[in-house]
Amino acid sequence: MDTQLIIGIVIAVVLVLALVGGGGYALSRRRQISLKEQPKSTDQVTDGSQRQVDRSGGYQAGSGFSFSQGGAGSATIERPEPVKKPEPAVPEPAVPEPVVDAPSSEPEAQTPVAEEPVAEEPVVEAPVETPVVDEPTVPAEPEAEPEPEAEPEPEPEPAAPQLDEIAPPEGRLSRLRGRLSRSQGAIGASVLGLLGAGDLDEDSWEEIEDTLVMADLGTGATTTVIERLREELATGKVRTAEDARAALRSVLVEQLHPELDRSVKALPHADRPAVVLVAGVNGVGKTTTTGKLARVLVADGRRVLLGAADTFRAAAADQLQTWGERVGATTVRGKEGADPASVAFDAVSTGITEGVDVVLVDTAGRLHTKSGLMDELGKVKRVIEKKTEVDEVLLVLDATVGQNGLMQAKVFAEVVSLTGVVLTKLDGTAKGGIVFRIQDELGVPVKLVGLGEGADDLAPFEPGAFVDALL
Ligand SMILES: Nc1nc2c(ncn2[C@@H]2O[C@H](COP(=O)(O)OP(=O)(O)OP(=O)(O)O)[C@@H](O)[C@H]2O)c(=O)[nH]1
């Protein structure tokens, strides 16, 4: 037993430990991918450089959902002049904050608090644990043949629920058109029936007008649609039912401003992630939408971090975290009752440190009529902006509430400048026409629509496909 033999044993031990460590790392990476394994993963690089991990499962969402970079890098098409908004009602300093330990999600009392976020330890909930690999220690003087390292126990399968393979994002709106059938009855059958009948008398025009108003198009859009239809019919080119359909389609699509930039500003900047803030009143589908969006982004190969800034209800953060675990996104959450602005700040800071591509911040549901809660939302945004720019502020609206959704949108737009609207529950309403009104009255494009509770029931809003579904 000489020195050479001892050195040989030591080298063997070091090699075994290194192999075990490498295997554990590879395993932890694999467990982070909850979507279908792809044949060619871009993280399989040998040069040690950090590259984008492609979790797309073999396809890109690009042609289905449109993502872009916020700020200077975004290619935005000129939007119509937004409705003039009054100055924000809340002055910057001394923003009142609701009592955070209120059990209900609609606390009544508001206590003024300082502007700065409370520095709190964020609770970072990663979807999987990365095994800690200890530095191998070389025994000083091995007495005898060292015991070979025990083979590591095979890792148990991750407990996180596995989702089915994600449905391809391309053409989702067209595939989900059946879900809009209630709206379909409202506009399509009735208006087309009248238009197709040939010469229209004033009663018929009035009936068309009523139908459009009933479908929640709003008076502005309805008047324009009627005027444009009259023009089309006056040309004498509309002779058949098919012509009538084509004319109505083109007028409705025109009213939906297909030129608006509907890309979601979720692509990272050179040195920092994109930040998307999700807001809305209670129960409209904010968390579900955040989860569905994370799913599409992960499928597009993006590293996503979720910020659970709904601290009123622990269940809300749990719900978001579950989405995170399902799609392979880390969740940053605070303690129940923590300052939501602080949690949002921590989430964005963690996202920057970890070099993720996008941070999606889910906020608590708040009634637009509660000024304290609206102030709190303003504070969440301002506090994030101390760290980085907020690229996208998505307002989630429940399409089934019709008119009231518009009221909500106007108040939210005053507090946080909205950049896009997500219209959920379009599968459960005959009022699909609300899309026209929201855009007309807010000047903010509807970017996404929710057409069901399923994980893949989120679709990019496409005016042409939407109108086709209505007719
Ligand atoms: N039918 C239908 N249901 C939806 C849609 N989007 C969300 N939901 C359902 O709406 C309910 C509320 O969704 P959440 O995501 O919890 O709503 P939230 O806005 O986060 O709720 P709070 O945090 O309590 O304010 C859930 O049952 C969802 O499954 C949709 O597009 N269609």
Short mmCIF file of C-alpha atoms and ligand atoms in Angstrom, two decimals:
data_model
loop_
_atom_site.label_atom_id
_atom_site.label_comp_id
_atom_site.label_asym_id
_atom_site.label_seq_id
_atom_site.Cartn_x
_atom_site.Cartn_y
_atom_site.Cartn_z
CA MET A 1 0.00 0.00 0.00
CA ASP A 2 1.99 2.92 -1.10
CA THR A 3 1.40 6.56 -1.80
CA GLN A 4 0.48 5.90 -5.44
CA LEU A 5 -2.30 3.57 -4.43
CA ILE A 6 -3.66 6.10 -1.90
CA ILE A 7 -3.61 8.85 -4.54
CA GLY A 8 -5.39 6.52 -6.94
CA ILE A 9 -8.15 5.82 -4.41
CA VAL A 10 -8.56 9.51 -3.64
CA ILE A 11 -8.95 10.36 -7.34
CA ALA A 12 -11.53 7.58 -7.69
CA VAL A 13 -13.55 8.95 -4.75
CA VAL A 14 -13.47 12.48 -6.20
CA LEU A 15 -14.61 11.20 -9.60
CA VAL A 16 -17.52 9.24 -8.06
CA LEU A 17 -18.67 12.31 -6.09
CA ALA A 18 -18.46 14.52 -9.16
CA LEU A 19 -20.55 12.07 -11.16
CA VAL A 20 -23.17 11.86 -8.42
CA GLY A 21 -23.33 15.67 -8.23
CA GLY A 22 -23.67 16.03 -11.98
CA GLY A 23 -26.42 13.43 -12.10
CA GLY A 24 -28.40 15.21 -9.37
CA TYR A 25 -28.15 18.51 -11.20
CA ALA A 26 -29.30 16.96 -14.44
CA LEU A 27 -32.19 15.34 -12.63
CA SER A 28 -33.28 18.59 -11.02
CA ARG A 29 -33.24 20.31 -14.41
CA ARG A 30 -35.34 17.60 -15.89
CA ARG A 31 -37.93 17.87 -13.14
CA GLN A 32 -38.38 21.56 -13.78
CA ILE A 33 -39.79 20.82 -17.20
CA SER A 34 -43.40 19.96 -16.67
CA LEU A 35 -44.33 20.19 -20.30
CA LYS A 36 -43.50 17.54 -22.84
CA GLU A 37 -39.80 16.78 -23.17
CA GLN A 38 -38.46 17.98 -26.44
CA PRO A 39 -36.09 16.12 -28.65
CA LYS A 40 -33.67 19.04 -28.95
CA SER A 41 -33.25 21.20 -25.91
CA THR A 42 -31.24 24.36 -26.29
CA ASP A 43 -29.81 23.98 -22.80
CA GLN A 44 -27.79 21.01 -23.98
CA VAL A 45 -24.65 23.04 -24.46
CA THR A 46 -21.15 21.95 -23.75
CA ASP A 47 -19.38 25.27 -23.66
CA GLY A 48 -20.66 26.12 -20.20
CA SER A 49 -22.42 29.26 -21.39
CA GLN A 50 -25.90 30.07 -20.11
CA ARG A 51 -28.46 29.68 -22.81
CA GLN A 52 -32.18 29.95 -22.95
CA VAL A 53 -33.82 26.75 -21.84
CA ASP A 54 -36.39 25.83 -24.44
CA ARG A 55 -39.33 24.14 -22.79
CA SER A 56 -41.55 24.43 -25.81
CA GLY A 57 -42.21 20.76 -26.27
CA GLY A 58 -41.20 21.11 -29.87
CA TYR A 59 -43.19 24.08 -31.05
CA GLN A 60 -43.16 27.82 -30.62
CA ALA A 61 -46.11 29.88 -29.51
CA GLY A 62 -44.96 32.80 -31.60
CA SER A 63 -47.46 32.48 -34.39
CA GLY A 64 -50.31 31.96 -31.97
CA PHE A 65 -49.62 34.40 -29.17
CA SER A 66 -47.71 37.50 -29.98
CA PHE A 67 -45.10 38.56 -27.45
CA SER A 68 -42.91 41.60 -27.72
CA GLN A 69 -40.48 43.66 -25.72
CA GLY A 70 -41.75 46.61 -23.76
CA GLY A 71 -40.38 50.13 -23.99
CA ALA A 72 -38.28 51.35 -26.88
CA GLY A 73 -37.93 47.92 -28.40
CA SER A 74 -41.64 47.39 -28.97
CA ALA A 75 -43.04 47.65 -32.44
CA THR A 76 -46.34 49.29 -31.73
CA ILE A 77 -48.83 50.30 -34.32
CA GLU A 78 -50.37 53.68 -33.77
CA ARG A 79 -53.36 53.37 -31.47
CA PRO A 80 -56.37 55.63 -31.59
CA GLU A 81 -56.23 58.48 -29.13
CA PRO A 82 -57.23 57.00 -25.79
CA VAL A 83 -60.18 58.43 -23.93
CA LYS A 84 -58.92 61.41 -22.02
CA LYS A 85 -58.28 60.33 -18.49
CA PRO A 86 -58.50 62.63 -15.52
CA GLU A 87 -55.37 63.18 -13.48
CA PRO A 88 -54.77 60.33 -11.04
CA ALA A 89 -56.84 61.00 -7.99
CA VAL A 90 -54.08 59.84 -5.71
CA PRO A 91 -51.14 62.11 -5.07
CA GLU A 92 -47.79 60.31 -4.98
CA PRO A 93 -46.78 60.84 -1.39
CA ALA A 94 -48.57 59.41 1.62
CA VAL A 95 -50.55 56.74 -0.15
CA PRO A 96 -53.17 55.26 2.12
CA GLU A 97 -53.07 51.51 2.36
CA PRO A 98 -55.79 49.09 3.34
CA VAL A 99 -55.40 47.24 6.57
CA VAL A 100 -53.61 44.19 5.38
CA ASP A 101 -54.79 41.79 8.00
CA ALA A 102 -58.41 42.20 7.05
CA PRO A 103 -59.80 38.69 6.51
CA SER A 104 -62.04 39.65 3.64
CA SER A 105 -60.71 40.48 0.22
CA GLU A 106 -62.68 43.69 0.40
CA PRO A 107 -61.44 45.33 3.53
CA GLU A 108 -63.29 48.46 4.45
CA ALA A 109 -60.78 50.33 6.57
CA GLN A 110 -57.71 51.94 5.14
CA THR A 111 -54.75 52.93 7.19
CA PRO A 112 -52.26 55.38 5.78
CA VAL A 113 -48.84 53.84 5.50
CA ALA A 114 -45.44 55.01 4.37
CA GLU A 115 -44.67 54.79 0.70
CA GLU A 116 -41.65 52.51 0.97
CA PRO A 117 -42.29 48.78 0.95
CA VAL A 118 -41.71 46.96 4.17
CA ALA A 119 -38.54 44.97 3.79
CA GLU A 120 -39.70 41.43 4.21
CA GLU A 121 -38.09 38.12 3.58
CA PRO A 122 -39.62 36.82 0.40
CA VAL A 123 -40.65 33.23 0.48
CA VAL A 124 -39.34 31.82 -2.76
CA GLU A 125 -41.17 28.69 -3.69
CA ALA A 126 -39.26 26.96 -6.43
CA PRO A 127 -41.13 24.20 -8.18
CA VAL A 128 -38.43 21.73 -7.32
CA GLU A 129 -35.56 21.56 -4.89
CA THR A 130 -32.09 21.56 -6.27
CA PRO A 131 -30.08 18.98 -4.41
CA VAL A 132 -27.16 20.48 -2.55
CA VAL A 133 -23.99 18.78 -3.60
CA ASP A 134 -21.32 19.02 -0.97
CA GLU A 135 -17.79 19.72 -1.92
CA PRO A 136 -16.09 16.35 -1.83
CA THR A 137 -13.57 16.13 1.00
CA VAL A 138 -10.46 14.11 0.56
CA PRO A 139 -9.69 11.87 3.52
CA ALA A 140 -6.32 12.76 4.98
CA GLU A 141 -5.09 9.24 5.50
CA PRO A 142 -7.32 6.50 4.33
CA GLU A 143 -6.62 3.49 6.47
CA ALA A 144 -8.14 0.89 4.25
CA GLU A 145 -9.95 0.57 0.99
CA PRO A 146 -12.65 3.25 1.24
CA GLU A 147 -16.23 2.10 1.02
CA PRO A 148 -17.54 2.92 -2.44
CA GLU A 149 -20.12 5.69 -2.30
CA ALA A 150 -23.57 4.23 -2.05
CA GLU A 151 -25.56 4.64 -5.24
CA PRO A 152 -28.01 7.50 -4.69
CA GLU A 153 -31.56 6.41 -4.19
CA PRO A 154 -33.53 6.94 -7.37
CA GLU A 155 -35.28 10.31 -7.09
CA PRO A 156 -39.00 9.98 -6.50
CA GLU A 157 -41.20 11.37 -9.23
CA PRO A 158 -42.15 14.99 -8.62
CA ALA A 159 -45.34 15.33 -6.65
CA ALA A 160 -46.48 18.29 -8.74
CA PRO A 161 -49.51 17.48 -10.84
CA GLN A 162 -48.66 16.83 -14.44
CA LEU A 163 -50.58 18.69 -17.08
CA ASP A 164 -51.54 17.18 -20.33
CA GLU A 165 -49.52 18.31 -23.25
CA ILE A 166 -50.25 21.98 -23.89
CA ALA A 167 -52.60 22.60 -26.77
CA PRO A 168 -50.85 24.40 -29.63
CA PRO A 169 -51.40 28.13 -29.22
CA GLU A 170 -51.81 28.66 -32.95
CA GLY A 171 -55.36 29.25 -34.06
CA ARG A 172 -56.77 28.83 -30.58
CA LEU A 173 -59.47 31.43 -31.06
CA SER A 174 -60.75 29.67 -34.15
CA ARG A 175 -60.70 26.31 -32.39
CA LEU A 176 -62.54 27.75 -29.42
CA ARG A 177 -65.15 29.52 -31.51
CA GLY A 178 -67.81 27.08 -30.41
CA ARG A 179 -67.44 28.57 -26.94
CA LEU A 180 -68.74 31.86 -28.27
CA SER A 181 -71.94 30.27 -29.47
CA ARG A 182 -74.08 32.33 -27.12
CA SER A 183 -72.79 35.54 -28.67
CA GLN A 184 -73.14 33.93 -32.03
CA GLY A 185 -76.91 33.67 -31.67
CA ALA A 186 -77.13 37.32 -30.71
CA ILE A 187 -75.37 39.04 -33.59
CA GLY A 188 -74.96 36.51 -36.34
CA ALA A 189 -78.37 34.98 -36.90
CA SER A 190 -80.45 38.06 -36.27
CA VAL A 191 -78.47 40.72 -38.15
CA LEU A 192 -77.58 38.44 -41.02
CA GLY A 193 -81.21 37.38 -41.34
CA LEU A 194 -82.27 40.97 -41.79
CA LEU A 195 -79.43 41.96 -44.07
CA GLY A 196 -79.89 38.93 -46.24
CA ALA A 197 -83.58 39.71 -46.73
CA GLY A 198 -82.79 42.41 -49.27
CA ASP A 199 -84.07 46.00 -49.04
CA LEU A 200 -84.22 47.10 -45.44
CA ASP A 201 -86.90 49.43 -44.13
CA GLU A 202 -86.36 51.65 -41.09
CA ASP A 203 -87.90 49.05 -38.78
CA SER A 204 -85.33 46.54 -39.91
CA TRP A 205 -82.50 48.97 -39.29
CA GLU A 206 -83.88 49.63 -35.85
CA GLU A 207 -83.97 45.93 -35.19
CA ILE A 208 -80.35 45.59 -36.24
CA GLU A 209 -79.50 48.48 -33.96
CA ASP A 210 -81.30 46.85 -31.01
CA THR A 211 -79.50 43.59 -31.62
CA LEU A 212 -76.10 45.24 -31.61
CA VAL A 213 -76.90 47.22 -28.46
CA MET A 214 -78.18 44.07 -26.76
CA ALA A 215 -74.92 42.33 -27.63
CA ASP A 216 -73.19 45.13 -25.69
CA LEU A 217 -71.57 46.84 -28.65
CA GLY A 218 -72.41 50.17 -27.11
CA THR A 219 -74.08 53.10 -28.82
CA GLY A 220 -70.89 54.50 -30.37
CA ALA A 221 -69.85 51.29 -32.11
CA THR A 222 -73.45 50.45 -33.00
CA THR A 223 -74.01 53.80 -34.73
CA THR A 224 -70.80 53.43 -36.70
CA VAL A 225 -71.63 49.88 -37.70
CA ILE A 226 -75.12 50.87 -38.88
CA GLU A 227 -73.75 53.81 -40.86
CA ARG A 228 -71.10 51.69 -42.51
CA LEU A 229 -73.64 48.96 -43.34
CA ARG A 230 -75.98 51.49 -44.89
CA GLU A 231 -73.08 52.72 -47.04
CA GLU A 232 -72.23 49.18 -48.09
CA LEU A 233 -75.84 48.43 -49.02
CA ALA A 234 -76.14 51.73 -50.90
CA THR A 235 -73.40 50.65 -53.29
CA GLY A 236 -75.81 48.02 -54.59
CA LYS A 237 -73.12 45.36 -54.36
CA VAL A 238 -74.80 43.44 -51.59
CA ARG A 239 -77.18 41.11 -53.42
CA THR A 240 -76.90 37.73 -51.77
CA ALA A 241 -76.81 36.45 -48.21
CA GLU A 242 -73.12 35.76 -48.75
CA ASP A 243 -72.54 39.40 -49.77
CA ALA A 244 -74.41 40.52 -46.65
CA ARG A 245 -72.25 38.34 -44.47
CA ALA A 246 -69.05 39.63 -46.07
CA ALA A 247 -70.18 43.25 -45.63
CA LEU A 248 -71.11 42.76 -41.99
CA ARG A 249 -67.87 40.93 -41.33
CA SER A 250 -65.73 43.64 -42.81
CA VAL A 251 -67.58 46.41 -40.96
CA LEU A 252 -67.29 44.61 -37.61
CA VAL A 253 -63.62 43.76 -38.08
CA GLU A 254 -62.93 47.39 -38.96
CA GLN A 255 -64.63 48.42 -35.70
CA LEU A 256 -62.30 46.17 -33.74
CA HIS A 257 -59.27 48.11 -34.94
CA PRO A 258 -57.19 45.25 -36.30
CA GLU A 259 -54.26 47.69 -36.52
CA LEU A 260 -53.84 47.82 -32.72
CA ASP A 261 -50.72 46.25 -31.27
CA ARG A 262 -51.99 43.29 -29.30
CA SER A 263 -48.65 41.70 -28.51
CA VAL A 264 -48.10 41.04 -24.83
CA LYS A 265 -44.97 42.84 -23.65
CA ALA A 266 -43.48 39.81 -22.02
CA LEU A 267 -40.12 39.50 -23.72
CA PRO A 268 -37.02 40.24 -21.65
CA HIS A 269 -34.82 43.29 -22.04
CA ALA A 270 -31.08 42.93 -22.49
CA ASP A 271 -30.37 43.22 -18.79
CA ARG A 272 -33.64 42.51 -17.01
CA PRO A 273 -36.84 40.57 -17.26
CA ALA A 274 -40.10 41.90 -18.60
CA VAL A 275 -42.62 42.70 -15.87
CA VAL A 276 -46.33 42.08 -16.35
CA LEU A 277 -48.80 43.30 -13.73
CA VAL A 278 -52.20 41.59 -13.62
CA ALA A 279 -55.08 43.46 -11.99
CA GLY A 280 -58.86 43.39 -11.73
CA VAL A 281 -61.80 43.07 -9.37
CA ASN A 282 -62.52 39.95 -7.36
CA GLY A 283 -63.09 36.64 -9.07
CA VAL A 284 -62.68 37.81 -12.66
CA GLY A 285 -59.99 35.23 -13.37
CA LYS A 286 -56.71 37.03 -12.63
CA THR A 287 -54.89 34.08 -11.12
CA THR A 288 -56.20 31.65 -13.71
CA THR A 289 -55.15 34.01 -16.49
CA THR A 290 -51.71 34.49 -14.94
CA GLY A 291 -51.29 30.72 -14.78
CA LYS A 292 -52.50 30.19 -18.34
CA LEU A 293 -50.21 32.93 -19.60
CA ALA A 294 -47.24 31.46 -17.71
CA ARG A 295 -48.02 28.15 -19.35
CA VAL A 296 -47.91 29.65 -22.84
CA LEU A 297 -44.71 31.56 -22.05
CA VAL A 298 -42.97 28.48 -20.65
CA ALA A 299 -44.08 26.57 -23.73
CA ASP A 300 -42.45 29.33 -25.75
CA GLY A 301 -39.16 28.60 -23.98
CA ARG A 302 -39.28 31.48 -21.49
CA ARG A 303 -38.19 31.36 -17.88
CA VAL A 304 -41.11 32.68 -15.89
CA LEU A 305 -41.31 33.84 -12.27
CA LEU A 306 -44.67 34.38 -10.60
CA GLY A 307 -45.16 37.04 -7.95
CA ALA A 308 -48.08 36.33 -5.60
CA ALA A 309 -48.96 39.87 -4.58
CA ASP A 310 -52.39 38.78 -3.41
CA THR A 311 -51.59 38.63 0.28
CA PHE A 312 -55.15 38.93 1.56
CA ARG A 313 -55.81 35.25 1.10
CA ALA A 314 -53.17 32.57 1.52
CA ALA A 315 -55.31 30.40 -0.76
CA ALA A 316 -54.76 32.87 -3.59
CA ALA A 317 -50.98 32.53 -3.31
CA ASP A 318 -51.38 28.76 -3.04
CA GLN A 319 -53.44 28.77 -6.22
CA LEU A 320 -50.77 30.72 -8.07
CA GLN A 321 -48.01 28.54 -6.69
CA THR A 322 -49.84 25.45 -7.89
CA TRP A 323 -49.93 26.94 -11.37
CA GLY A 324 -46.21 27.63 -11.05
CA GLU A 325 -45.49 24.06 -10.09
CA ARG A 326 -47.58 22.77 -12.96
CA VAL A 327 -45.87 24.86 -15.61
CA GLY A 328 -42.35 24.98 -14.20
CA ALA A 329 -42.25 28.53 -12.89
CA THR A 330 -40.88 29.72 -9.56
CA THR A 331 -43.29 31.56 -7.28
CA VAL A 332 -42.32 34.34 -4.88
CA ARG A 333 -44.88 34.91 -2.17
CA GLY A 334 -45.13 36.76 1.10
CA LYS A 335 -46.75 35.94 4.36
CA GLU A 336 -50.51 36.32 4.56
CA GLY A 337 -51.26 39.95 5.27
CA ALA A 338 -47.86 41.14 4.04
CA ASP A 339 -47.61 44.39 2.10
CA PRO A 340 -48.45 43.44 -1.51
CA ALA A 341 -46.11 46.12 -2.84
CA SER A 342 -43.28 44.58 -0.88
CA VAL A 343 -44.00 41.11 -2.26
CA ALA A 344 -44.19 42.48 -5.81
CA PHE A 345 -40.87 44.26 -5.25
CA ASP A 346 -39.28 41.08 -3.92
CA ALA A 347 -40.63 39.06 -6.85
CA VAL A 348 -39.17 41.48 -9.39
CA SER A 349 -35.86 41.68 -7.50
CA THR A 350 -35.64 37.89 -7.41
CA GLY A 351 -36.50 37.76 -11.10
CA ILE A 352 -33.67 40.15 -11.89
CA THR A 353 -31.19 38.28 -9.71
CA GLU A 354 -32.14 34.93 -11.16
CA GLY A 355 -32.09 36.25 -14.71
CA VAL A 356 -35.58 35.07 -15.63
CA ASP A 357 -37.24 36.28 -18.82
CA VAL A 358 -40.50 37.53 -17.39
CA VAL A 359 -42.05 38.21 -13.99
CA LEU A 360 -45.85 37.92 -13.86
CA VAL A 361 -47.24 39.72 -10.79
CA ASP A 362 -50.73 38.59 -9.77
CA THR A 363 -52.52 41.09 -7.56
CA ALA A 364 -55.45 40.75 -5.19
CA GLY A 365 -58.96 41.29 -6.43
CA ARG A 366 -60.15 44.77 -5.52
CA LEU A 367 -63.40 46.56 -6.02
CA HIS A 368 -62.88 49.62 -8.15
CA THR A 369 -65.18 51.52 -5.80
CA LYS A 370 -62.84 51.09 -2.82
CA SER A 371 -60.41 53.93 -3.13
CA GLY A 372 -58.02 52.53 -0.51
CA LEU A 373 -57.60 49.34 -2.47
CA MET A 374 -57.16 51.19 -5.71
CA ASP A 375 -54.48 53.32 -4.05
CA GLU A 376 -52.78 50.15 -2.95
CA LEU A 377 -52.64 48.93 -6.56
CA GLY A 378 -51.07 52.22 -7.60
CA LYS A 379 -48.51 51.72 -4.89
CA VAL A 380 -47.70 48.18 -6.07
CA LYS A 381 -46.88 49.57 -9.50
CA ARG A 382 -44.87 52.52 -8.21
CA VAL A 383 -42.83 50.33 -5.89
CA ILE A 384 -41.99 47.90 -8.70
CA GLU A 385 -40.92 50.90 -10.76
CA LYS A 386 -38.33 51.74 -8.14
CA LYS A 387 -36.63 48.59 -9.34
CA THR A 388 -37.57 48.40 -13.00
CA GLU A 389 -40.10 49.36 -15.60
CA VAL A 390 -43.50 47.67 -15.70
CA ASP A 391 -43.86 46.61 -19.33
CA GLU A 392 -47.45 45.49 -19.35
CA VAL A 393 -50.43 46.23 -17.12
CA LEU A 394 -53.18 43.77 -17.96
CA LEU A 395 -56.67 44.42 -16.68
CA VAL A 396 -58.70 41.25 -16.40
CA LEU A 397 -62.41 41.80 -17.02
CA ASP A 398 -65.22 39.30 -16.68
CA ALA A 399 -67.20 39.55 -19.92
CA THR A 400 -70.38 38.34 -18.23
CA VAL A 401 -70.74 41.51 -16.17
CA GLY A 402 -71.17 43.63 -19.30
CA GLN A 403 -71.56 47.34 -18.63
CA ASN A 404 -70.09 47.15 -15.14
CA GLY A 405 -66.83 45.88 -16.60
CA LEU A 406 -66.46 49.16 -18.39
CA MET A 407 -66.90 51.13 -15.19
CA GLN A 408 -64.21 48.99 -13.58
CA ALA A 409 -61.88 49.48 -16.49
CA LYS A 410 -62.19 53.25 -16.34
CA VAL A 411 -61.22 53.41 -12.67
CA PHE A 412 -58.34 50.97 -13.06
CA ALA A 413 -57.08 52.94 -16.05
CA GLU A 414 -56.91 56.05 -13.87
CA VAL A 415 -54.83 54.36 -11.19
CA VAL A 416 -52.45 52.27 -13.29
CA SER A 417 -52.11 53.07 -16.97
CA LEU A 418 -53.48 50.00 -18.64
CA THR A 419 -51.70 48.56 -21.64
CA GLY A 420 -54.03 45.68 -22.38
CA VAL A 421 -57.26 43.97 -21.42
CA VAL A 422 -57.90 40.27 -20.91
CA LEU A 423 -61.57 39.48 -21.35
CA THR A 424 -62.43 36.28 -19.51
CA LYS A 425 -65.52 34.08 -19.42
CA LEU A 426 -66.47 34.92 -22.97
CA ASP A 427 -67.66 31.33 -23.07
CA GLY A 428 -70.44 32.15 -20.65
CA THR A 429 -72.06 35.21 -22.16
CA ALA A 430 -74.08 36.43 -25.10
CA LYS A 431 -72.40 39.78 -24.75
CA GLY A 432 -69.27 39.25 -26.79
CA GLY A 433 -69.86 42.73 -28.16
CA ILE A 434 -68.36 44.20 -25.00
CA VAL A 435 -64.99 43.86 -26.77
CA PHE A 436 -65.99 46.69 -29.11
CA ARG A 437 -66.94 48.98 -26.25
CA ILE A 438 -63.88 48.39 -24.16
CA GLN A 439 -61.58 49.28 -26.99
CA ASP A 440 -63.68 52.22 -28.11
CA GLU A 441 -64.06 53.76 -24.70
CA LEU A 442 -60.65 52.96 -23.22
CA GLY A 443 -58.46 53.07 -26.27
CA VAL A 444 -56.76 49.98 -24.82
CA PRO A 445 -56.63 46.84 -26.95
CA VAL A 446 -58.15 43.57 -25.84
CA LYS A 447 -55.09 41.33 -26.06
CA LEU A 448 -56.26 38.01 -24.70
CA VAL A 449 -59.56 36.27 -24.16
CA GLY A 450 -60.53 33.55 -21.70
CA LEU A 451 -62.87 30.97 -23.14
CA GLY A 452 -63.10 28.43 -20.36
CA GLU A 453 -61.63 27.17 -17.13
CA GLY A 454 -59.18 24.75 -18.75
CA ALA A 455 -55.46 25.42 -18.70
CA ASP A 456 -55.39 26.02 -22.45
CA ASP A 457 -58.57 28.07 -22.68
CA LEU A 458 -56.72 31.34 -23.13
CA ALA A 459 -56.45 32.70 -26.65
CA PRO A 460 -54.90 35.74 -28.27
CA PHE A 461 -57.57 38.13 -29.41
CA GLU A 462 -57.77 38.24 -33.19
CA PRO A 463 -60.45 40.55 -34.65
CA GLY A 464 -61.04 38.47 -37.79
CA ALA A 465 -61.35 35.14 -35.99
CA PHE A 466 -63.49 36.77 -33.30
CA VAL A 467 -65.95 38.24 -35.80
CA ASP A 468 -66.06 34.92 -37.66
CA ALA A 469 -67.04 33.33 -34.37
CA LEU A 470 -69.81 35.88 -33.90
CA LEU A 471 -71.33 35.39 -37.34
N1 LIG B 1 -65.91 29.89 -17.76
C1 LIG B 1 -64.77 30.51 -17.49
N2 LIG B 1 -64.32 30.53 -16.23
C2 LIG B 1 -63.16 31.18 -15.97
C3 LIG B 1 -62.42 31.82 -16.98
N3 LIG B 1 -61.32 32.38 -16.42
C4 LIG B 1 -61.39 32.09 -15.09
N4 LIG B 1 -62.49 31.38 -14.81
C5 LIG B 1 -62.95 30.87 -13.51
O1 LIG B 1 -63.27 31.97 -12.67
C6 LIG B 1 -63.05 31.62 -11.32
C7 LIG B 1 -62.22 32.70 -10.65
O2 LIG B 1 -60.93 32.65 -11.19
P1 LIG B 1 -59.65 33.19 -10.40
O3 LIG B 1 -58.50 33.08 -11.32
O4 LIG B 1 -59.52 32.56 -9.05
O5 LIG B 1 -60.08 34.69 -10.20
P2 LIG B 1 -59.29 35.86 -9.46
O6 LIG B 1 -59.59 37.10 -10.20
O7 LIG B 1 -57.85 35.52 -9.32
O8 LIG B 1 -60.00 35.83 -8.05
P3 LIG B 1 -59.60 36.67 -6.71
O9 LIG B 1 -58.15 36.44 -6.47
O10 LIG B 1 -60.47 36.07 -5.66
O11 LIG B 1 -59.93 38.07 -6.97
C8 LIG B 1 -62.40 30.26 -11.34
O12 LIG B 1 -63.35 29.28 -11.09
C9 LIG B 1 -61.88 30.13 -12.76
O13 LIG B 1 -61.78 28.80 -13.19
C10 LIG B 1 -62.92 31.78 -18.33
O14 LIG B 1 -62.38 32.31 -19.29
N5 LIG B 1 -64.10 31.10 -18.52
#
